[in-house]
PDB file of C-alpha atoms and ligand atoms in Angstrom:
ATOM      1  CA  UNK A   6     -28.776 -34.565   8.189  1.00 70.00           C
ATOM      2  CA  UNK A   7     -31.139 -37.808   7.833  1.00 90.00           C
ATOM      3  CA  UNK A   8     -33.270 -38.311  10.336  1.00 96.00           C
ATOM      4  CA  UNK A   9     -34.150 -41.734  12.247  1.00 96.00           C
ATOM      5  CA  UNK A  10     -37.331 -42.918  13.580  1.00 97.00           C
ATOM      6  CA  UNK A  11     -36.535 -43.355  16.848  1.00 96.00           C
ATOM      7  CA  UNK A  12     -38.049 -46.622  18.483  1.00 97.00           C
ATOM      8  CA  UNK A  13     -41.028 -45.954  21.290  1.00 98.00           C
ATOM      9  CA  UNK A  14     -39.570 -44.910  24.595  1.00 97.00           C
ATOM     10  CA  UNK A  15     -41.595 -48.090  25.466  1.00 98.00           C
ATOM     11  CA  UNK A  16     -43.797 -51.465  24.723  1.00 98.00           C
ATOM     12  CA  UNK A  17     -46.113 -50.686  21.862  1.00 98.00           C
ATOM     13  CA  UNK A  18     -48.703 -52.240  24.038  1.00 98.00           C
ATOM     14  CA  UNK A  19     -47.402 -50.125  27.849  1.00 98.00           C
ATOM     15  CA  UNK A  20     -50.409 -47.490  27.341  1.00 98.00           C
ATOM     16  CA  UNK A  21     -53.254 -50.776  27.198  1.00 98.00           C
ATOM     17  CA  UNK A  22     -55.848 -50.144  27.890  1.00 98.00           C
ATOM     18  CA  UNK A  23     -56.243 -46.339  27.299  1.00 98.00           C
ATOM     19  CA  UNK A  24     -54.503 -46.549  23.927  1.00 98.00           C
ATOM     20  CA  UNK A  25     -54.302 -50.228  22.048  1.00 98.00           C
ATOM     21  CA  UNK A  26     -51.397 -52.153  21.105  1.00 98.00           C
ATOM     22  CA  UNK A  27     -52.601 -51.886  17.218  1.00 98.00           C
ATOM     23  CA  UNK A  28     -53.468 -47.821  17.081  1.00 98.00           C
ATOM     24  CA  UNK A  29     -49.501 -47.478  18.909  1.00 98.00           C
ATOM     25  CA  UNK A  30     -47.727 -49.290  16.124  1.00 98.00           C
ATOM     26  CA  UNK A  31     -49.621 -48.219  13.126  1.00 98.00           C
ATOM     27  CA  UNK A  32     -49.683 -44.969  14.404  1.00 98.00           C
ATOM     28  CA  UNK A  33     -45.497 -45.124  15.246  1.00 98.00           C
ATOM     29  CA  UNK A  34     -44.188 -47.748  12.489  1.00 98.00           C
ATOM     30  CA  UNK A  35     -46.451 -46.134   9.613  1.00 98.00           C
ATOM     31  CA  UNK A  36     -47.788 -42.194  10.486  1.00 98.00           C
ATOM     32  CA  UNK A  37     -44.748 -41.213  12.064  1.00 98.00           C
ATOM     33  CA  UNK A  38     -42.097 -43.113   9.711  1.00 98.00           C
ATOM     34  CA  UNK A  39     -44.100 -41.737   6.510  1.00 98.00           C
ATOM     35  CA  UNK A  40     -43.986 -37.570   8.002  1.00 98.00           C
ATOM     36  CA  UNK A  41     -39.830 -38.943   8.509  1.00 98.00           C
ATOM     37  CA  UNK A  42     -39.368 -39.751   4.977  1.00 98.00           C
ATOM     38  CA  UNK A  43     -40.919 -36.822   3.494  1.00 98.00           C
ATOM     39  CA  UNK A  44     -39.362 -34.802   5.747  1.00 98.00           C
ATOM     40  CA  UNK A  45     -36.064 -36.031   5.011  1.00 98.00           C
ATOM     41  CA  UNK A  46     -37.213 -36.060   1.345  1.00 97.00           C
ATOM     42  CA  UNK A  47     -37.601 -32.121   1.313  1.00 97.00           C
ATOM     43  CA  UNK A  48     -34.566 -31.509   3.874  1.00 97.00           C
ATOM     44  CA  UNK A  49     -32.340 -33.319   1.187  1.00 96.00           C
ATOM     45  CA  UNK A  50     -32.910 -30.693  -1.481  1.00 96.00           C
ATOM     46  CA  UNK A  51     -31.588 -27.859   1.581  1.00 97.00           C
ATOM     47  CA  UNK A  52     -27.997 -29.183   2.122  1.00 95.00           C
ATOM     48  CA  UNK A  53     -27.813 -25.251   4.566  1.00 95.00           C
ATOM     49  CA  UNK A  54     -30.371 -26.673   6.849  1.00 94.00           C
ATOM     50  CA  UNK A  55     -28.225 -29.720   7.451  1.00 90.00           C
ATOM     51  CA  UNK A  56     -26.724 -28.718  10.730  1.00 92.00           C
ATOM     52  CA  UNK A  57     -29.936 -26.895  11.940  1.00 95.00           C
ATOM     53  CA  UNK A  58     -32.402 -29.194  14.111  1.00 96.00           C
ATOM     54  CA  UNK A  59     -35.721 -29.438  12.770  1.00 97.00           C
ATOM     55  CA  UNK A  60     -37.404 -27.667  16.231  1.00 97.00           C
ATOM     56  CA  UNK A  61     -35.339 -24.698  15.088  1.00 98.00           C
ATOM     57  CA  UNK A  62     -36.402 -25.101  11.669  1.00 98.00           C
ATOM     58  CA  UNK A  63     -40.135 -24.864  12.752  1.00 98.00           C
ATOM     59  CA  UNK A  64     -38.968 -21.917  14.678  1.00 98.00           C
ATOM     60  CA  UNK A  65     -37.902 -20.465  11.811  1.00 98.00           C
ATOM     61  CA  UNK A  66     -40.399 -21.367   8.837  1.00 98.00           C
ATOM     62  CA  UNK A  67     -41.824 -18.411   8.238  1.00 97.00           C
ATOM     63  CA  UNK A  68     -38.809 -17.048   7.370  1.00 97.00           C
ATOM     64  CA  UNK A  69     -36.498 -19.901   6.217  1.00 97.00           C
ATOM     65  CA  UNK A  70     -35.614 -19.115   2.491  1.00 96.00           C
ATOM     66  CA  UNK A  71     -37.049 -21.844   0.692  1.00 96.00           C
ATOM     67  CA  UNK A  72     -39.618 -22.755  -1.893  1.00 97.00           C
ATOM     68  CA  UNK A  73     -43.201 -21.972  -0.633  1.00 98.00           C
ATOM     69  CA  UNK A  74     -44.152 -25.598  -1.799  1.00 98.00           C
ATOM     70  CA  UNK A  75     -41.223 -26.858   0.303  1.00 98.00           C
ATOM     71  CA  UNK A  76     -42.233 -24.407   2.948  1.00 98.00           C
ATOM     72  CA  UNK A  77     -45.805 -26.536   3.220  1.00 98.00           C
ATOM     73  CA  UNK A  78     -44.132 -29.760   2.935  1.00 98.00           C
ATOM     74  CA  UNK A  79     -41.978 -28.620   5.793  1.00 98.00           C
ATOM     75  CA  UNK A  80     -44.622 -27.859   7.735  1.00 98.00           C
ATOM     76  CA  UNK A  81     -46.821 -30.814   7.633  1.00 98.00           C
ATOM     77  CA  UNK A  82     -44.107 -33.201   7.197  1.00 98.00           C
ATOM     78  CA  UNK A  83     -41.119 -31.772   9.425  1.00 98.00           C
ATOM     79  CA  UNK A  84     -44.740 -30.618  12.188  1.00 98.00           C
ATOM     80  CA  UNK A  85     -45.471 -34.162  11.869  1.00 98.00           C
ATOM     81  CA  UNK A  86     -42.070 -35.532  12.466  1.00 98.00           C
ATOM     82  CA  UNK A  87     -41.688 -33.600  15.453  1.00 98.00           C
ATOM     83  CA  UNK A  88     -44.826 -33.077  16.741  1.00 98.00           C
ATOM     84  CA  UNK A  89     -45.078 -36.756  17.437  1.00 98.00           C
ATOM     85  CA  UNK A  90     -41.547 -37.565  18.380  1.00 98.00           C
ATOM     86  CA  UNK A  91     -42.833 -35.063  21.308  1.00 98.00           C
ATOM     87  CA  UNK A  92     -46.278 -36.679  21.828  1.00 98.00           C
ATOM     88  CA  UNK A  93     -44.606 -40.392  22.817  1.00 98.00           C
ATOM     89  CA  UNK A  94     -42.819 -38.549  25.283  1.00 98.00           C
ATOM     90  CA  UNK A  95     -45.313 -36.479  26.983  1.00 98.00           C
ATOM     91  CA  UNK A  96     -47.297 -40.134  27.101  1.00 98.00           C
ATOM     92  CA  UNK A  97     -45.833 -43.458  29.574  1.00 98.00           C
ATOM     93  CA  UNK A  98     -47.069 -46.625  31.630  1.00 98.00           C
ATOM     94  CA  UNK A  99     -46.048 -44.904  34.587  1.00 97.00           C
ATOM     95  CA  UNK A 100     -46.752 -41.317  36.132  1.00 97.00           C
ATOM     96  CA  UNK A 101     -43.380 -38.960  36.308  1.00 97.00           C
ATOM     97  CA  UNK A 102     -45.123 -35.937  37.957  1.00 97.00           C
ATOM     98  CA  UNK A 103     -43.222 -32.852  37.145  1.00 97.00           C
ATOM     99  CA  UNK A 104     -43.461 -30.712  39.554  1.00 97.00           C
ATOM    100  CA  UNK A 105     -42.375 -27.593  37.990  1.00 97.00           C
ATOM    101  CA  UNK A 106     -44.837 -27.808  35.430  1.00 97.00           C
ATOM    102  CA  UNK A 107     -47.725 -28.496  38.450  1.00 97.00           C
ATOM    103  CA  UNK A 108     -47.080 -25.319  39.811  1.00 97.00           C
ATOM    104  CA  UNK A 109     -46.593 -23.361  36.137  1.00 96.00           C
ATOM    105  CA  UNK A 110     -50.102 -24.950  36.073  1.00 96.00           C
ATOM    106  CA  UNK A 111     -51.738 -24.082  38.913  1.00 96.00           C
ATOM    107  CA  UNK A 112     -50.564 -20.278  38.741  1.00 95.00           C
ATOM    108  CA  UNK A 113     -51.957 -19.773  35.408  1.00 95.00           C
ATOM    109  CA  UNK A 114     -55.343 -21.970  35.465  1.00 97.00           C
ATOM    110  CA  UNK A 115     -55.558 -22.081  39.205  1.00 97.00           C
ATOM    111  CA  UNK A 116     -55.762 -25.840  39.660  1.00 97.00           C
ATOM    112  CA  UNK A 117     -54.460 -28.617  37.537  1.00 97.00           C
ATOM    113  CA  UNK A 118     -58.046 -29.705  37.084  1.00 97.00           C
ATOM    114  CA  UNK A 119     -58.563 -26.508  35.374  1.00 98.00           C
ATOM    115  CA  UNK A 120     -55.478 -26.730  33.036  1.00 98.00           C
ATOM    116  CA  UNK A 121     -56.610 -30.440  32.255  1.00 98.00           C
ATOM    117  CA  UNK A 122     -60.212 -29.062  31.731  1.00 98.00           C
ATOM    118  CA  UNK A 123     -58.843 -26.135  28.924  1.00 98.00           C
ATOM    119  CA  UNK A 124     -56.614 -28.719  26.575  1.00 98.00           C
ATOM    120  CA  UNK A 125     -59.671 -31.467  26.600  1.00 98.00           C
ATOM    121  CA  UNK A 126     -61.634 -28.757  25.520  1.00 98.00           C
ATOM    122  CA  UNK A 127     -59.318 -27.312  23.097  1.00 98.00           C
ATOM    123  CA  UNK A 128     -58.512 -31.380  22.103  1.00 98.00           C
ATOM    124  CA  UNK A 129     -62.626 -31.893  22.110  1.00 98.00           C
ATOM    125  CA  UNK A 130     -63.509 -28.611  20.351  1.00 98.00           C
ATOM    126  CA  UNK A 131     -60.764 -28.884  17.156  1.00 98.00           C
ATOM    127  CA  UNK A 132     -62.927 -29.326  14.350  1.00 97.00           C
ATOM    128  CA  UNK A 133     -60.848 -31.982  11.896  1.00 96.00           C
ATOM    129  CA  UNK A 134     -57.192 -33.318  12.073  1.00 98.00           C
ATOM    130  CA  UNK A 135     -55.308 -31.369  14.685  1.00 98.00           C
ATOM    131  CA  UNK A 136     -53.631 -30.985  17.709  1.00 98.00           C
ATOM    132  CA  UNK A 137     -54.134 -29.782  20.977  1.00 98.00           C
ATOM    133  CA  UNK A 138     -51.275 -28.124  22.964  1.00 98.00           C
ATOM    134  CA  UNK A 139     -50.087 -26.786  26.839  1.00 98.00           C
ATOM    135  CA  UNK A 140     -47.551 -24.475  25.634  1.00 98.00           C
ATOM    136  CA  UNK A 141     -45.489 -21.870  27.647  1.00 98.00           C
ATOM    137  CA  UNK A 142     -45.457 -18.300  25.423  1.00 96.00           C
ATOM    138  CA  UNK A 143     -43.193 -15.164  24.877  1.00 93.00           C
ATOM    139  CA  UNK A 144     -44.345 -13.726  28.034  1.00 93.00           C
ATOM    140  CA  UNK A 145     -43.595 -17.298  30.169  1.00 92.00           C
ATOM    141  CA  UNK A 146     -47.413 -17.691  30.368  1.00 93.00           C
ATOM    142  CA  UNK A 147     -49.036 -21.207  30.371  1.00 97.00           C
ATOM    143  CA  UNK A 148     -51.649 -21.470  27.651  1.00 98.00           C
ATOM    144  CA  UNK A 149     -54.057 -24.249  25.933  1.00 98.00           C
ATOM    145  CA  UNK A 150     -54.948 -24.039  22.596  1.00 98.00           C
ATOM    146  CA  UNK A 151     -55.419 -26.521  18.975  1.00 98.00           C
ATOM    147  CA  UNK A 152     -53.887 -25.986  15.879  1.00 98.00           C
ATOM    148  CA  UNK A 153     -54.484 -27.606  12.616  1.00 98.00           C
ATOM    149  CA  UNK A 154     -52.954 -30.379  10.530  1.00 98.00           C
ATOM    150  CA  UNK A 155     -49.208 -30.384  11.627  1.00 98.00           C
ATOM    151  CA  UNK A 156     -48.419 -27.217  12.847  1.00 98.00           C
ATOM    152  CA  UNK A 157     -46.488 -26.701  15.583  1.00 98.00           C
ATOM    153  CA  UNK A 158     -46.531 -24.651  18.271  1.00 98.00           C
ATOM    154  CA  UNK A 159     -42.675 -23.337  18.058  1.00 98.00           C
ATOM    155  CA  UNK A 160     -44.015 -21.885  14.902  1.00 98.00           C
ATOM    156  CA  UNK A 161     -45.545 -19.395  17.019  1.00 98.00           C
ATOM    157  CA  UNK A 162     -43.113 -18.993  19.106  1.00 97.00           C
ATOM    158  CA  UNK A 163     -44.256 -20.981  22.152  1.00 98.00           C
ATOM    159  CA  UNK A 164     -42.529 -23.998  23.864  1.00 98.00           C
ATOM    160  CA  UNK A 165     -44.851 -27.223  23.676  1.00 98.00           C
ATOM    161  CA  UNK A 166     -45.403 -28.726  27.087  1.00 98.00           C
ATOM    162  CA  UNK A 167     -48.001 -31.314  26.588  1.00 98.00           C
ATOM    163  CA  UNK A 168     -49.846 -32.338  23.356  1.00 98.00           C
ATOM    164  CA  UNK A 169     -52.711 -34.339  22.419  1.00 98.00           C
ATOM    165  CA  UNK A 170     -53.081 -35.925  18.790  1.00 98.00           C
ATOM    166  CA  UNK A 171     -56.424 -35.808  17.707  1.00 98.00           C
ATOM    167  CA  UNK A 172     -56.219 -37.195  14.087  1.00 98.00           C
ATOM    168  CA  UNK A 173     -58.264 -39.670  14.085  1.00 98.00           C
ATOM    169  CA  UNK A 174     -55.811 -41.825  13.129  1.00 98.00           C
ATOM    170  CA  UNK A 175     -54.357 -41.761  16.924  1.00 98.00           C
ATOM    171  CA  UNK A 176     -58.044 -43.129  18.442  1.00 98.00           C
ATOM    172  CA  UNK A 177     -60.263 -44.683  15.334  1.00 98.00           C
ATOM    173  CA  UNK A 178     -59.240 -48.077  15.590  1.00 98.00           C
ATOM    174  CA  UNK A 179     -60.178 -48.421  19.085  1.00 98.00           C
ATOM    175  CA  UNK A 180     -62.929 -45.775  20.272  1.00 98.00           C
ATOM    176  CA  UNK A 181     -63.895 -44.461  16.421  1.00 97.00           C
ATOM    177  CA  UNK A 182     -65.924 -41.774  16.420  1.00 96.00           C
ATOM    178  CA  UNK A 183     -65.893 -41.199  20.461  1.00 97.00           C
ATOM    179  CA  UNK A 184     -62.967 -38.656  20.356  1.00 97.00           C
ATOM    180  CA  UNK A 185     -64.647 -36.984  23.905  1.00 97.00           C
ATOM    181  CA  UNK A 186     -63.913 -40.936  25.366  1.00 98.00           C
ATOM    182  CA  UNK A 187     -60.217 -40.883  23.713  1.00 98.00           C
ATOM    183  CA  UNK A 188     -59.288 -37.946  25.682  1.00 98.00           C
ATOM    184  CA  UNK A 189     -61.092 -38.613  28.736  1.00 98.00           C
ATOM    185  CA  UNK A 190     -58.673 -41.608  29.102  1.00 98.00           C
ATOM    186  CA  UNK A 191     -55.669 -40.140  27.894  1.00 98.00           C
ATOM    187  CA  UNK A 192     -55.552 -38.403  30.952  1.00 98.00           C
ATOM    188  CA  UNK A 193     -53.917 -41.883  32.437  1.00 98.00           C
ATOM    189  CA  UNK A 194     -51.489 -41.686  29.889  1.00 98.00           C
ATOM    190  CA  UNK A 195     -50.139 -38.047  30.373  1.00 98.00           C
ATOM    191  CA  UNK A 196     -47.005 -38.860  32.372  1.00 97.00           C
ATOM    192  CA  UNK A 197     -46.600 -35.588  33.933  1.00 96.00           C
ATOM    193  CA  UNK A 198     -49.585 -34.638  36.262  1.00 95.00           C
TER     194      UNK A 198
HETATM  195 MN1  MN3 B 204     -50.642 -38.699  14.778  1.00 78.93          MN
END
C-alpha cells in the first residue's frame, strides 16, 4: 500500500497566531510529505506489510522481520509519517473538549492543569529533536513523557493521546530559539481540553 499525504484537516493559516501560516505549510507540504516518501520508499521493498497499517507496524517494529537498516528507516520515516498525521489532529481553530479524556486526566494528574503542566515539561525538558506525548499505557494509566527523533509511542506499547512536536522545525521560523514560548501557546491550539 502507498500512502497519501493527506491535506490539513484545516486552513494552513486556522492556528494564527499561535502557530504561523509559513511554519504550517513547510512543516505539512515539505516535513511531512518527505517522512511519506521514504516511508513508502522502504514499505515498497515489504510487499507482506502491504495490508498491515503503519500504526500496527510501529506496534510491531521490534519484531517485524526486516532488515535492521530498514528497521531504522521505518522508524524515523514510518514515526514521522504517523506521528504527525496524529499531531494535525490533536491541534484545531476551535476547542472540541473531550470529555472522556478530561476525566482520564484529572484521575491520574489530579487536575488538567497538572496533566498540561507534566507534557510542557516533558515538551520543555527534551533535549534535541523530539516529541512529547499524553499516552494511555498497558495498565490504562495516563502518562507524559518525550521520546526522541521519530519514535512513537505505540512502539512501546502505549496509545498516543496528545503530542507536541518539538523539532525545531515545528516553531523556528516564528519564535526560534524560545521553544518554552512555543509551547506556552500551543496550549490554544490543543483542541481537546
Ligand atoms: Mn515535525
Amino acid at each position: 500500500m502507498k500512502y497519501e499525504l493527506s491535506p490539513l484537516p484545516y486552513a494552513y493559516n486556522a492556528l494564527e497566531p499561535y502557530i504561523d501560516e509559513q511554519t504550517m505549510r513547510i512543516h505539512h507540504d515539505k516535513h511531512h510529505q518527505a517522512y511519506t516518501d521514504k516511508m513508502n520508499a522502504v514499505l515498497e521493498k515489504y510487499p507482506a506489510f502491504a495490508q498491515t497499517p503503519i500504526e500496527e507496524l510501529l506496534q510491531k517494529l521490534p519484531t517485524l522481520e526486516i532488515d535492521e537498516k530498514d528497521r531504522s528507516l521505518l522508524r524515523n520515516n514510518g514515526g514521522g509519517y504517523a506521528n504527525h498525521a496524529f499531531f494535525w489532529t490533536v491541534m484545531g481553530p476551535e476547542k472540541e473538549i473531550d470529555e472522556g479524556l478530561v476525566e482520564e486526566a484529572k484521575k491520574t494528574f489530579g487536575t488538567v492543569e497538572e496533566c498540561k503542566q507534566a507534557l510542557g515539561e516533558a515538551a520543555t525538558n527534551h533535549f534535541g529533536s523530539g516529541w512529547a506525548w499524553l499516552v494511555r499505557d498497558e495498565q490504562g494509566l495516563l502518562k507524559a513523557y518525550s521520546l526522541p527523533n521519530q519514535d512513537s509511542p505505540l512502539t512501546l506499547g502505549h496509545t498516543p493521546l496528545v503530542c507536541i512536536d518539538v523539532w525545531e522545525h515545528a516553531y523556528y521560523l516564528k519564535y526560534q530559539n524560545r521553544r518554552t514560548e512555543y509551547i506556552e501557546n500551543w496550549w490554544k491550539v490543543l483542541k481537546f481540553f
